[in-house]
Amino acid sequence: IDRLWEGLTSFRYSLFRLETLQQYSGSSEDEALMEWRRTGTVPLTEELRQWCERIQRRVNDGRRVQRVHVVREPLSDYMRFELASYEPNVNAGEDVRIIPTSAGTWPTDVPPGSDFWLIDGRQLWSMQYAGDGEWLGAEQVTDAQQIVDACAIRDAALAQSVSWRDYWQR
């Protein structure tokens, strides 16, 4: 995990995140979800504030930070929360993008269950989750072909996505 965190905070050119799960769970996110359900506002935790400051510094230095989330419509309560929680990231300069899908459809060339970080197009970290979306850990992938494949998946996801702002404001 320390090596993943080092890559996420010290990348030189680009940082890309692909999310395809329809629900992620964990203690800090569960608390934020409960707060959002109570107040309609996603709490800006200290961890999120620090992350957004890092994003803003990197973007201001000319680096690219991108994320694509494949979302199934109609949106679940959880997914509305998840999408609302991207606003601070977008305001910090992260290019968050959405691929909306409906039941029985899935975006071309974006394998279901793919969930990864791609750092500078060369360092790939596969995110591991339990069936309920609980994070189990991250595994660095060093196979060159899998890294090339992840770059192609990234490109396909970006090509099929719309900006978070366009999606969220519709």
C-alpha positions as a printed Julia matrix, in Angstrom:
170×3 Matrix{Float64}:
   0.0    0.0     0.0
   2.88   2.37    0.73
   4.17   1.91   -2.84
   0.71   2.61   -4.26
   0.39   5.75   -2.13
   3.84   6.87   -3.26
   2.77   6.51   -6.9
  -0.51   8.34   -6.31
   1.23  11.28   -4.71
   4.41  11.52   -6.8
   3.31  10.74  -10.37
   5.11  12.73  -13.04
   2.58  13.05  -15.88
  -0.77  11.36  -15.42
  -2.93   9.58  -12.93
  -5.96   7.6   -14.06
  -8.59   5.76  -12.01
 -11.19   3.38  -13.43
 -14.16   2.5   -11.23
 -16.74  -0.02  -12.37
 -18.32  -1.21   -9.14
 -21.78   0.05   -8.31
 -21.05   0.17   -4.6
 -17.91   0.55   -2.52
 -17.98   0.05    1.22
 -15.72   0.78    4.13
 -15.89   2.43    7.51
 -15.05   6.01    6.45
 -17.29   5.9     3.39
 -20.15   4.34    5.37
 -20.04   7.27    7.82
 -20.01   9.81    4.98
 -22.96   8.04    3.32
 -24.98   8.24    6.55
 -24.14  11.95    6.86
 -25.2   12.56    3.24
 -28.48  10.72    3.81
 -29.15  12.89    6.88
 -28.11  16.26    5.48
 -27.91  15.97    1.69
 -24.3   17.15    1.89
 -21.17  15.04    1.47
 -18.86  15.84    4.4
 -15.44  17.19    3.47
 -13.24  15.0     5.63
  -9.66  15.95    6.43
  -8.49  13.05    4.26
 -10.53  14.27    1.28
  -9.4   17.86    1.8
  -5.75  16.79    1.76
  -6.28  14.62   -1.32
  -7.93  17.49   -3.18
  -5.08  19.82   -2.25
  -2.64  17.28   -3.73
  -4.73  17.03   -6.89
  -4.86  20.81   -7.24
  -1.07  21.15   -6.83
  -0.41  18.44   -9.42
  -2.9   19.88  -11.92
  -1.46  23.37  -11.41
   1.96  21.86  -12.24
   0.56  20.62  -15.57
  -0.12  17.02  -14.6
  -3.31  15.23  -15.61
  -5.61  13.53  -13.09
  -8.53  11.59  -14.57
 -11.2    9.22  -13.32
 -13.95   7.33  -15.14
 -16.81   5.66  -13.3
 -19.2    3.34  -15.12
 -22.62   3.83  -13.49
 -25.77   1.8   -13.94
 -29.02   3.7   -14.35
 -31.36   4.21  -12.71
 -28.91   5.36  -10.05
 -29.04   3.76   -6.63
 -29.06   5.91   -3.52
 -25.44   4.93   -2.98
 -24.45   5.92   -6.52
 -26.08   9.35   -6.13
 -23.94   9.78   -3.0
 -20.84   8.57   -4.84
 -21.41  11.01   -7.69
 -22.07  13.89   -5.29
 -18.81  13.08   -3.51
 -16.8   13.79   -6.69
 -17.53  17.52   -6.57
 -14.49  18.47   -4.43
 -12.24  16.42   -6.73
 -13.64  18.17   -9.81
 -13.24  21.57   -8.15
  -9.6   20.67   -7.44
  -9.0   19.99  -11.14
  -9.56  16.25  -11.46
 -11.22  15.34  -14.75
 -13.98  13.05  -13.45
 -15.99  11.37  -16.19
 -19.04   9.12  -16.21
 -20.18   6.31  -18.49
 -23.91   5.79  -17.9
 -25.26   2.31  -18.64
 -28.58   0.57  -18.25
 -29.36  -2.98  -17.17
 -28.0   -5.47  -19.67
 -25.57  -3.05  -21.31
 -21.91  -2.33  -20.69
 -19.39  -0.03  -22.41
 -17.34  -1.5   -25.24
 -13.77  -2.51  -24.36
 -14.19  -1.78  -20.63
 -14.33  -5.16  -18.87
 -16.89  -5.4   -16.04
 -15.15  -5.53  -12.67
 -12.09  -3.64  -13.9
 -10.98  -1.36  -11.13
  -7.51   0.1   -11.21
  -5.11   3.0   -10.88
  -2.78   3.66  -13.82
   0.15   5.88  -12.93
   2.05   7.62  -15.75
   0.73   4.97  -18.15
   3.39   2.57  -16.83
   2.5    1.56  -13.3
  -0.69  -0.46  -12.85
  -2.42  -1.22   -9.58
  -5.41  -3.55   -9.6
  -7.87  -2.74   -6.83
  -9.31  -5.78   -5.08
 -12.82  -5.78   -3.58
 -15.12  -8.28   -1.9
 -18.53  -8.97   -3.42
 -20.12  -6.26   -1.26
 -17.61  -3.63   -2.41
 -15.39  -3.76    0.67
 -11.81  -2.89   -0.25
  -9.45  -5.83    0.26
  -6.25  -4.3    -1.04
  -4.26  -3.36   -4.11
  -1.99  -5.51   -6.22
   0.73  -4.07   -8.41
   0.61  -5.58  -11.9
   3.99  -5.79  -13.58
   3.1   -7.8   -16.69
   3.8   -5.53  -19.67
   0.84  -6.79  -21.72
  -1.6   -6.16  -18.86
  -0.26  -2.61  -18.56
  -0.72  -2.08  -22.32
  -4.25  -3.51  -22.0
  -5.01  -1.12  -19.11
  -3.9    1.81  -21.28
  -6.32   0.64  -24.0
  -9.12   0.26  -21.43
  -8.36   3.78  -20.18
  -8.56   5.17  -23.71
 -11.83   3.33  -24.42
 -13.36   4.51  -21.15
 -12.38   8.12  -21.77
 -13.75   8.0   -25.32
 -17.16   6.73  -24.13
 -17.54   9.02  -21.12
 -19.07  12.41  -20.44
 -17.79  14.96  -17.98
 -19.06  14.69  -14.42
 -20.46  18.25  -14.58
 -22.44  17.5   -17.75
 -23.78  14.27  -16.28
 -24.52  15.65  -12.81
 -26.29  18.78  -14.07
 -28.64  17.03  -16.5
